Amino acid sequence: MRTLLLASALFVGLFCSLAAVPIPVPVPYHAFCKTLWLFAVPCNEISTKVVTQIQAFSPQYRLLSTNPLSIRANHTSLDSPKGENITFALNPTILTAGCCVFAQSTSIGFTSLLDGGLNYCNLYNLLSASGLISTPDFMEMTNEWACLGYGLASCKA
Ligand SMILES: *[C@@H]1O[C@H](CO)[C@@H](O)[C@H](O)[C@H]1NC(C)=O
Ligand SMILES: *[C@@H]1O[C@H](CO)[C@@H](O)[C@H](O)[C@H]1NC(C)=O
């Protein structure tokens, strides 16, 4: 396990510029999912697809802001009327013309720390519906501590 974590950390270090990683702000009692996506595709293409998909999923997803390095949106559903904040931080990769994306979904209301995979699925459904999940060499790195419900979640959208 330790070896795996070290290997992941080295991998991320090689491929992602960590300068742009948002400092994690602790949000106790707000369920969240943080995940890291690596693409062998430039960030501008990733950004276009994510933004287009957020707009296509309106009104459950609402685009709040977008610029070349970040995308902000929110999501609401019958299951979670208070909704979730969603952010993507995009970093061009150092060694390849790819993109490293830190994606996060956080429940706005106070929730049980069992969110049934809601926050994970908010991110996963964008990835899946936009087709980004099947781009060659796509990788996701997260675990059940960084991303509540990861590994249990079966996303329906
Ligand atoms: C989501 O963003 C829209 C557009 O700015 C806003 O009207 C709505 O209140 C927001 N929803 C939540 C749950 O924050
Ligand atoms: C959600 O986003 C709003 C608007 O940016 C912010 O005021 C609020 O603190 C965020 N809530 C959480 C739990 O991240």
PDB file of N, CA and C and ligand atoms in Angstrom, residues 27 30 64 72 84-85 106-109, ligand 2:
ATOM      1  N   VAL A  27     -13.337  20.997   5.162  1.00  0.00           N
ATOM      2  CA  VAL A  27     -14.759  21.322   5.244  1.00  0.00           C
ATOM      3  C   VAL A  27     -15.472  20.225   6.042  1.00  0.00           C
ATOM      4  N   HIS A  30     -19.166  18.462   5.577  1.00  0.00           N
ATOM      5  CA  HIS A  30     -19.618  18.562   4.190  1.00  0.00           C
ATOM      6  C   HIS A  30     -19.019  17.370   3.435  1.00  0.00           C
ATOM      7  N   LEU A  64     -20.963  28.139 -13.422  1.00  0.00           N
ATOM      8  CA  LEU A  64     -20.818  29.413 -12.711  1.00  0.00           C
ATOM      9  C   LEU A  64     -19.702  30.265 -13.300  1.00  0.00           C
ATOM     10  N   ARG A  72     -16.000  26.294 -12.658  1.00  0.00           N
ATOM     11  CA  ARG A  72     -16.821  26.172 -11.452  1.00  0.00           C
ATOM     12  C   ARG A  72     -18.265  25.961 -11.865  1.00  0.00           C
ATOM     13  N   GLU A  84     -24.490  20.810  -4.542  1.00  0.00           N
ATOM     14  CA  GLU A  84     -23.062  20.617  -4.359  1.00  0.00           C
ATOM     15  C   GLU A  84     -22.303  21.635  -5.211  1.00  0.00           C
ATOM     16  N   ASN A  85     -21.172  22.065  -4.695  1.00  0.00           N
ATOM     17  CA  ASN A  85     -20.250  22.906  -5.471  1.00  0.00           C
ATOM     18  C   ASN A  85     -19.281  21.992  -6.223  1.00  0.00           C
ATOM     19  N   THR A 106     -18.377  19.090  -3.597  1.00  0.00           N
ATOM     20  CA  THR A 106     -18.587  19.225  -2.147  1.00  0.00           C
ATOM     21  C   THR A 106     -20.049  19.536  -1.868  1.00  0.00           C
ATOM     22  N   SER A 107     -20.637  18.803  -0.947  1.00  0.00           N
ATOM     23  CA  SER A 107     -22.028  19.090  -0.572  1.00  0.00           C
ATOM     24  C   SER A 107     -22.110  20.444   0.104  1.00  0.00           C
ATOM     25  N   ILE A 108     -23.061  21.266  -0.306  1.00  0.00           N
ATOM     26  CA  ILE A 108     -23.207  22.607   0.252  1.00  0.00           C
ATOM     27  C   ILE A 108     -23.851  22.529   1.643  1.00  0.00           C
ATOM     28  N   GLY A 109     -24.855  21.696   1.779  1.00  0.00           N
ATOM     29  CA  GLY A 109     -25.505  21.547   3.080  1.00  0.00           C
ATOM     30  C   GLY A 109     -24.720  20.605   3.970  1.00  0.00           C
TER      31      GLY A 109
HETATM   32  C1  LIG B   2     -20.170  26.711  -2.227  1.00  0.00           C
HETATM   33  O1  LIG B   2     -19.915  27.797  -3.103  1.00  0.00           O
HETATM   34  C2  LIG B   2     -20.357  29.047  -2.571  1.00  0.00           C
HETATM   35  C3  LIG B   2     -20.169  30.104  -3.662  1.00  0.00           C
HETATM   36  O2  LIG B   2     -18.878  30.066  -4.190  1.00  0.00           O
HETATM   37  C4  LIG B   2     -19.540  29.350  -1.296  1.00  0.00           C
HETATM   38  O3  LIG B   2     -19.979  30.552  -0.727  1.00  0.00           O
HETATM   39  C5  LIG B   2     -19.758  28.211  -0.290  1.00  0.00           C
HETATM   40  O4  LIG B   2     -18.941  28.411   0.844  1.00  0.00           O
HETATM   41  C6  LIG B   2     -19.421  26.873  -0.925  1.00  0.00           C
HETATM   42  N1  LIG B   2     -19.762  25.818   0.045  1.00  0.00           N
HETATM   43  C7  LIG B   2     -18.995  24.738   0.243  1.00  0.00           C
HETATM   44  C8  LIG B   2     -19.468  23.762   1.277  1.00  0.00           C
HETATM   45  O5  LIG B   2     -17.967  24.515  -0.383  1.00  0.00           O
END
